Each structure stands twice: as C-alpha cells, then as structure tokens.
PDB file of C-alpha atoms in Angstrom:
ATOM      1  CA  LEU A   1     -23.887  -2.313  25.183  1.00  0.00           C
ATOM      2  CA  ASN A   2     -21.578   0.535  26.175  1.00  0.00           C
ATOM      3  CA  GLU A   3     -19.119  -1.923  27.704  1.00  0.00           C
ATOM      4  CA  ILE A   4     -19.107  -3.961  24.500  1.00  0.00           C
ATOM      5  CA  LYS A   5     -18.458  -0.829  22.435  1.00  0.00           C
ATOM      6  CA  GLN A   6     -15.676   0.186  24.808  1.00  0.00           C
ATOM      7  CA  LEU A   7     -14.112  -3.292  24.550  1.00  0.00           C
ATOM      8  CA  ALA A   8     -14.308  -3.133  20.742  1.00  0.00           C
ATOM      9  CA  GLU A   9     -12.598   0.260  20.774  1.00  0.00           C
ATOM     10  CA  THR A  10      -9.869  -1.052  23.070  1.00  0.00           C
ATOM     11  CA  CYS A  11      -9.298  -4.100  20.847  1.00  0.00           C
ATOM     12  CA  ALA A  12      -9.150  -1.902  17.748  1.00  0.00           C
ATOM     13  CA  GLY A  13      -6.669   0.390  19.485  1.00  0.00           C
ATOM     14  CA  VAL A  14      -4.405  -2.510  20.425  1.00  0.00           C
ATOM     15  CA  LEU A  15      -4.574  -3.887  16.887  1.00  0.00           C
ATOM     16  CA  GLN A  16      -3.734  -0.458  15.509  1.00  0.00           C
ATOM     17  CA  GLU A  17      -0.673  -0.183  17.739  1.00  0.00           C
ATOM     18  CA  LYS A  18       0.591  -3.667  16.904  1.00  0.00           C
ATOM     19  CA  THR A  19      -0.512  -4.182  13.323  1.00  0.00           C
ATOM     20  CA  GLY A  20       2.007  -5.417  10.816  1.00  0.00           C
ATOM     21  CA  SER A  21      -0.156  -7.656   8.686  1.00  0.00           C
ATOM     22  CA  ALA A  22      -2.118  -6.855   5.566  1.00  0.00           C
ATOM     23  CA  GLU A  23      -5.308  -8.468   6.850  1.00  0.00           C
ATOM     24  CA  VAL A  24      -5.424  -6.484  10.078  1.00  0.00           C
ATOM     25  CA  PHE A  25      -4.544  -3.256   8.292  1.00  0.00           C
ATOM     26  CA  ILE A  26      -7.393  -3.766   5.806  1.00  0.00           C
ATOM     27  CA  GLN A  27      -9.866  -4.455   8.626  1.00  0.00           C
ATOM     28  CA  LEU A  28      -8.785  -1.363  10.545  1.00  0.00           C
ATOM     29  CA  MET A  29      -8.893   0.805   7.434  1.00  0.00           C
ATOM     30  CA  ASN A  30     -12.354  -0.491   6.478  1.00  0.00           C
ATOM     31  CA  ARG A  31     -13.542   0.339   9.988  1.00  0.00           C
ATOM     32  CA  ALA A  32     -12.088   3.853   9.793  1.00  0.00           C
ATOM     33  CA  LEU A  33     -13.581   4.434   6.339  1.00  0.00           C
ATOM     34  CA  SER A  34     -17.027   3.255   7.405  1.00  0.00           C
ATOM     35  CA  ARG A  35     -16.937   5.740  10.286  1.00  0.00           C
ATOM     36  CA  ASN A  36     -15.448   8.562   8.210  1.00  0.00           C
ATOM     37  CA  ASP A  37     -12.716   8.744  10.856  1.00  0.00           C
ATOM     38  CA  TYR A  38     -10.168  10.761   8.889  1.00  0.00           C
ATOM     39  CA  ASN A  39      -7.799  11.122  11.835  1.00  0.00           C
ATOM     40  CA  LEU A  40      -7.587   7.342  12.121  1.00  0.00           C
ATOM     41  CA  ILE A  41      -7.161   7.006   8.358  1.00  0.00           C
ATOM     42  CA  ASP A  42      -4.194   9.401   8.557  1.00  0.00           C
ATOM     43  CA  ARG A  43      -2.699   7.487  11.497  1.00  0.00           C
ATOM     44  CA  LEU A  44      -3.095   4.194   9.647  1.00  0.00           C
ATOM     45  CA  GLY A  45      -1.413   5.742   6.609  1.00  0.00           C
ATOM     46  CA  ASP A  46       1.513   6.731   8.826  1.00  0.00           C
ATOM     47  CA  ILE A  47       1.659   3.197  10.233  1.00  0.00           C
ATOM     48  CA  LEU A  48       1.728   1.831   6.691  1.00  0.00           C
ATOM     49  CA  VAL A  49       4.781   3.960   5.870  1.00  0.00           C
ATOM     50  CA  GLN A  50       6.609   3.204   9.114  1.00  0.00           C
ATOM     51  CA  ARG A  51       5.940  -0.484   9.779  1.00  0.00           C
ATOM     52  CA  PHE A  52       5.100  -2.293   6.576  1.00  0.00           C
ATOM     53  CA  SER A  53       7.513  -3.871   4.141  1.00  0.00           C
ATOM     54  CA  ILE A  54       7.158  -3.350   0.404  1.00  0.00           C
ATOM     55  CA  ASN A  55       5.730  -6.866   0.043  1.00  0.00           C
ATOM     56  CA  GLU A  56       3.161  -6.298   2.803  1.00  0.00           C
ATOM     57  CA  ILE A  57       2.024  -3.065   1.161  1.00  0.00           C
ATOM     58  CA  ALA A  58       1.694  -4.913  -2.150  1.00  0.00           C
ATOM     59  CA  GLU A  59      -0.263  -7.628  -0.342  1.00  0.00           C
ATOM     60  CA  ILE A  60      -2.704  -5.018   0.959  1.00  0.00           C
ATOM     61  CA  ILE A  61      -3.330  -3.904  -2.622  1.00  0.00           C
ATOM     62  CA  ARG A  62      -3.734  -7.513  -3.755  1.00  0.00           C
ATOM     63  CA  GLN A  63      -6.172  -8.425  -0.968  1.00  0.00           C
ATOM     64  CA  THR A  64      -8.598  -5.525  -1.151  1.00  0.00           C
ATOM     65  CA  ASN A  65     -11.059  -4.201  -3.674  1.00  0.00           C
ATOM     66  CA  VAL A  66     -11.615  -0.984  -1.737  1.00  0.00           C
ATOM     67  CA  ALA A  67     -10.376   1.856  -3.924  1.00  0.00           C
ATOM     68  CA  HIS A  68      -9.460   4.130  -1.001  1.00  0.00           C
ATOM     69  CA  ILE A  69      -7.258   1.481   0.600  1.00  0.00           C
ATOM     70  CA  CYS A  70      -5.571   0.675  -2.705  1.00  0.00           C
ATOM     71  CA  ALA A  71      -4.939   4.366  -3.335  1.00  0.00           C
ATOM     72  CA  ILE A  72      -3.316   4.844   0.069  1.00  0.00           C
ATOM     73  CA  ALA A  73      -1.170   1.743  -0.411  1.00  0.00           C
ATOM     74  CA  TYR A  74      -0.114   2.772  -3.932  1.00  0.00           C
ATOM     75  CA  GLU A  75       0.713   6.259  -2.669  1.00  0.00           C
ATOM     76  CA  THR A  76       2.900   4.684  -0.003  1.00  0.00           C
ATOM     77  CA  LEU A  77       4.705   2.572  -2.611  1.00  0.00           C
ATOM     78  CA  ALA A  78       5.179   5.677  -4.764  1.00  0.00           C
ATOM     79  CA  MET A  79       7.115   7.295  -1.916  1.00  0.00           C
ATOM     80  CA  LYS A  80       9.609   4.418  -1.779  1.00  0.00           C
ATOM     81  CA  PRO A  81      12.848   4.411  -3.783  1.00  0.00           C
ATOM     82  CA  VAL A  82      12.554   2.686  -7.160  1.00  0.00           C
ATOM     83  CA  SER A  83      15.305   0.279  -6.118  1.00  0.00           C
ATOM     84  CA  MET A  84      13.033  -1.041  -3.368  1.00  0.00           C
ATOM     85  CA  LEU A  85      10.207  -1.632  -5.859  1.00  0.00           C
ATOM     86  CA  LEU A  86      12.280  -3.554  -8.412  1.00  0.00           C
ATOM     87  CA  PRO A  87      12.044  -6.921  -6.583  1.00  0.00           C
ATOM     88  CA  LEU A  88       8.255  -6.738  -6.970  1.00  0.00           C
ATOM     89  CA  LEU A  89       8.697  -6.923 -10.733  1.00  0.00           C
ATOM     90  CA  ASP A  90      10.314 -10.361 -10.407  1.00  0.00           C
ATOM     91  CA  ASP A  91       7.472 -11.729  -8.271  1.00  0.00           C
ATOM     92  CA  GLN A  92       4.590 -13.286 -10.212  1.00  0.00           C
ATOM     93  CA  ILE A  93       2.090 -12.234  -7.561  1.00  0.00           C
ATOM     94  CA  TYR A  94       3.203  -8.615  -7.205  1.00  0.00           C
ATOM     95  CA  SER A  95       4.746  -7.747 -10.587  1.00  0.00           C
ATOM     96  CA  GLU A  96       1.720  -5.807 -11.822  1.00  0.00           C
ATOM     97  CA  ILE A  97       1.519  -3.875  -8.558  1.00  0.00           C
ATOM     98  CA  GLY A  98       5.238  -3.066  -8.743  1.00  0.00           C
ATOM     99  CA  GLY A  99       4.899  -1.947 -12.348  1.00  0.00           C
ATOM    100  CA  THR A 100       1.958   0.298 -11.514  1.00  0.00           C
ATOM    101  CA  ALA A 101       3.862   1.885  -8.608  1.00  0.00           C
ATOM    102  CA  ILE A 102       6.878   2.546 -10.838  1.00  0.00           C
ATOM    103  CA  GLU A 103       4.607   4.000 -13.544  1.00  0.00           C
ATOM    104  CA  GLN A 104       3.048   6.270 -10.929  1.00  0.00           C
ATOM    105  CA  GLN A 105       6.495   7.510  -9.961  1.00  0.00           C
ATOM    106  CA  ALA A 106       7.501   7.966 -13.604  1.00  0.00           C
ATOM    107  CA  TYR A 107       4.410   9.785 -14.822  1.00  0.00           C
ATOM    108  CA  ASP A 108       2.776  11.407 -11.802  1.00  0.00           C
ATOM    109  CA  PHE A 109       5.983  12.395 -10.009  1.00  0.00           C
ATOM    110  CA  GLU A 110       8.252  12.659 -13.056  1.00  0.00           C
ATOM    111  CA  ASN A 111      10.907  10.519 -11.375  1.00  0.00           C
ATOM    112  CA  PRO A 112      13.789  10.088 -13.874  1.00  0.00           C
ATOM    113  CA  GLU A 113      14.928   6.800 -12.322  1.00  0.00           C
ATOM    114  CA  ALA A 114      11.431   5.334 -12.659  1.00  0.00           C
ATOM    115  CA  GLN A 115      11.228   6.593 -16.249  1.00  0.00           C
ATOM    116  CA  ARG A 116      14.558   4.884 -17.034  1.00  0.00           C
ATOM    117  CA  VAL A 117      13.339   1.597 -15.518  1.00  0.00           C
ATOM    118  CA  LEU A 118      10.153   1.735 -17.597  1.00  0.00           C
ATOM    119  CA  GLU A 119      12.164   2.379 -20.748  1.00  0.00           C
ATOM    120  CA  GLU A 120      14.382  -0.613 -19.961  1.00  0.00           C
ATOM    121  CA  LEU A 121      11.343  -2.796 -19.321  1.00  0.00           C
ATOM    122  CA  GLU A 122       9.792  -1.754 -22.640  1.00  0.00           C
ATOM    123  CA  LEU A 123      13.038  -2.648 -24.443  1.00  0.00           C
ATOM    124  CA  ASP A 124      13.102  -6.029 -22.718  1.00  0.00           C
ATOM    125  CA  ASP A 125       9.503  -6.678 -23.744  1.00  0.00           C
ATOM    126  CA  TYR A 126      10.327  -5.680 -27.322  1.00  0.00           C
ATOM    127  CA  ASP A 127      13.367  -7.980 -27.402  1.00  0.00           C
ATOM    128  CA  LEU A 128      11.249 -10.884 -26.119  1.00  0.00           C
ATOM    129  CA  GLY A 129       8.405 -10.211 -28.556  1.00  0.00           C
TER     130      GLY A 129
END
C-alpha cells in the first residue's frame, strides 16, 4: 500500500511538472484541494500563470464547476493585459469568460483600459439593439 501511495505521489509530481492542459490541471487542483494542500495549490497557481495560455485558462474555467478552481483561474486572467483578453470576446465558447475577466479588471481593480473596453462593448450592444 505504501508503494502504491509513493507511486501515486511520483506520478502526480511528474504531472505537476509537465502539465499544460486544462484537464490535468483540474485533476491536480482537485487533488490538492481535497487534501487541503495549500502549498501545492500555490504552486499550481504559479504554474497556471507561467505555463498556460489565455485560452487554456479559459478552458479550465469552462470545464470545472469547482468554485475554488474557477476563482484561481479568473484571478489569473485578471492579471493579464486587457489586450490579451480581447480575443476571448470573439470566441463563442469563451466570450462570457473573457467578459467576466474584463469586468473583474474594470470593477475590482479599477483598470481604466478595462473600463473603456466595457463602455465600448455597451455602446456596440446598444447600437445592435
């Protein structure tokens, strides 16, 4: 049993070092959350910032219903420049996620660029309506 646990830990460690996919990230984060392993949660958050593209971060949000994972992913998107989030708005799958991340920047972080983008989007919606 100890050898099996040790093998599982080794496999999880390798996955953590190599992860670049939404599915693996979600599995690792669920594992860390279930164990209340806050050091691992922090390390996974750092990996999310360093290795994942904007679309992969959005995919993590789309694929999980776990509030903690969504919050970490949204926080990561909120740290990105607004210009990097704009392509999400044009993607049918990720447009809501992109809009939420830009709103978070505009309202929670009082980012003037994000506020300008939201104003422009509201004008576009009004013109279409």
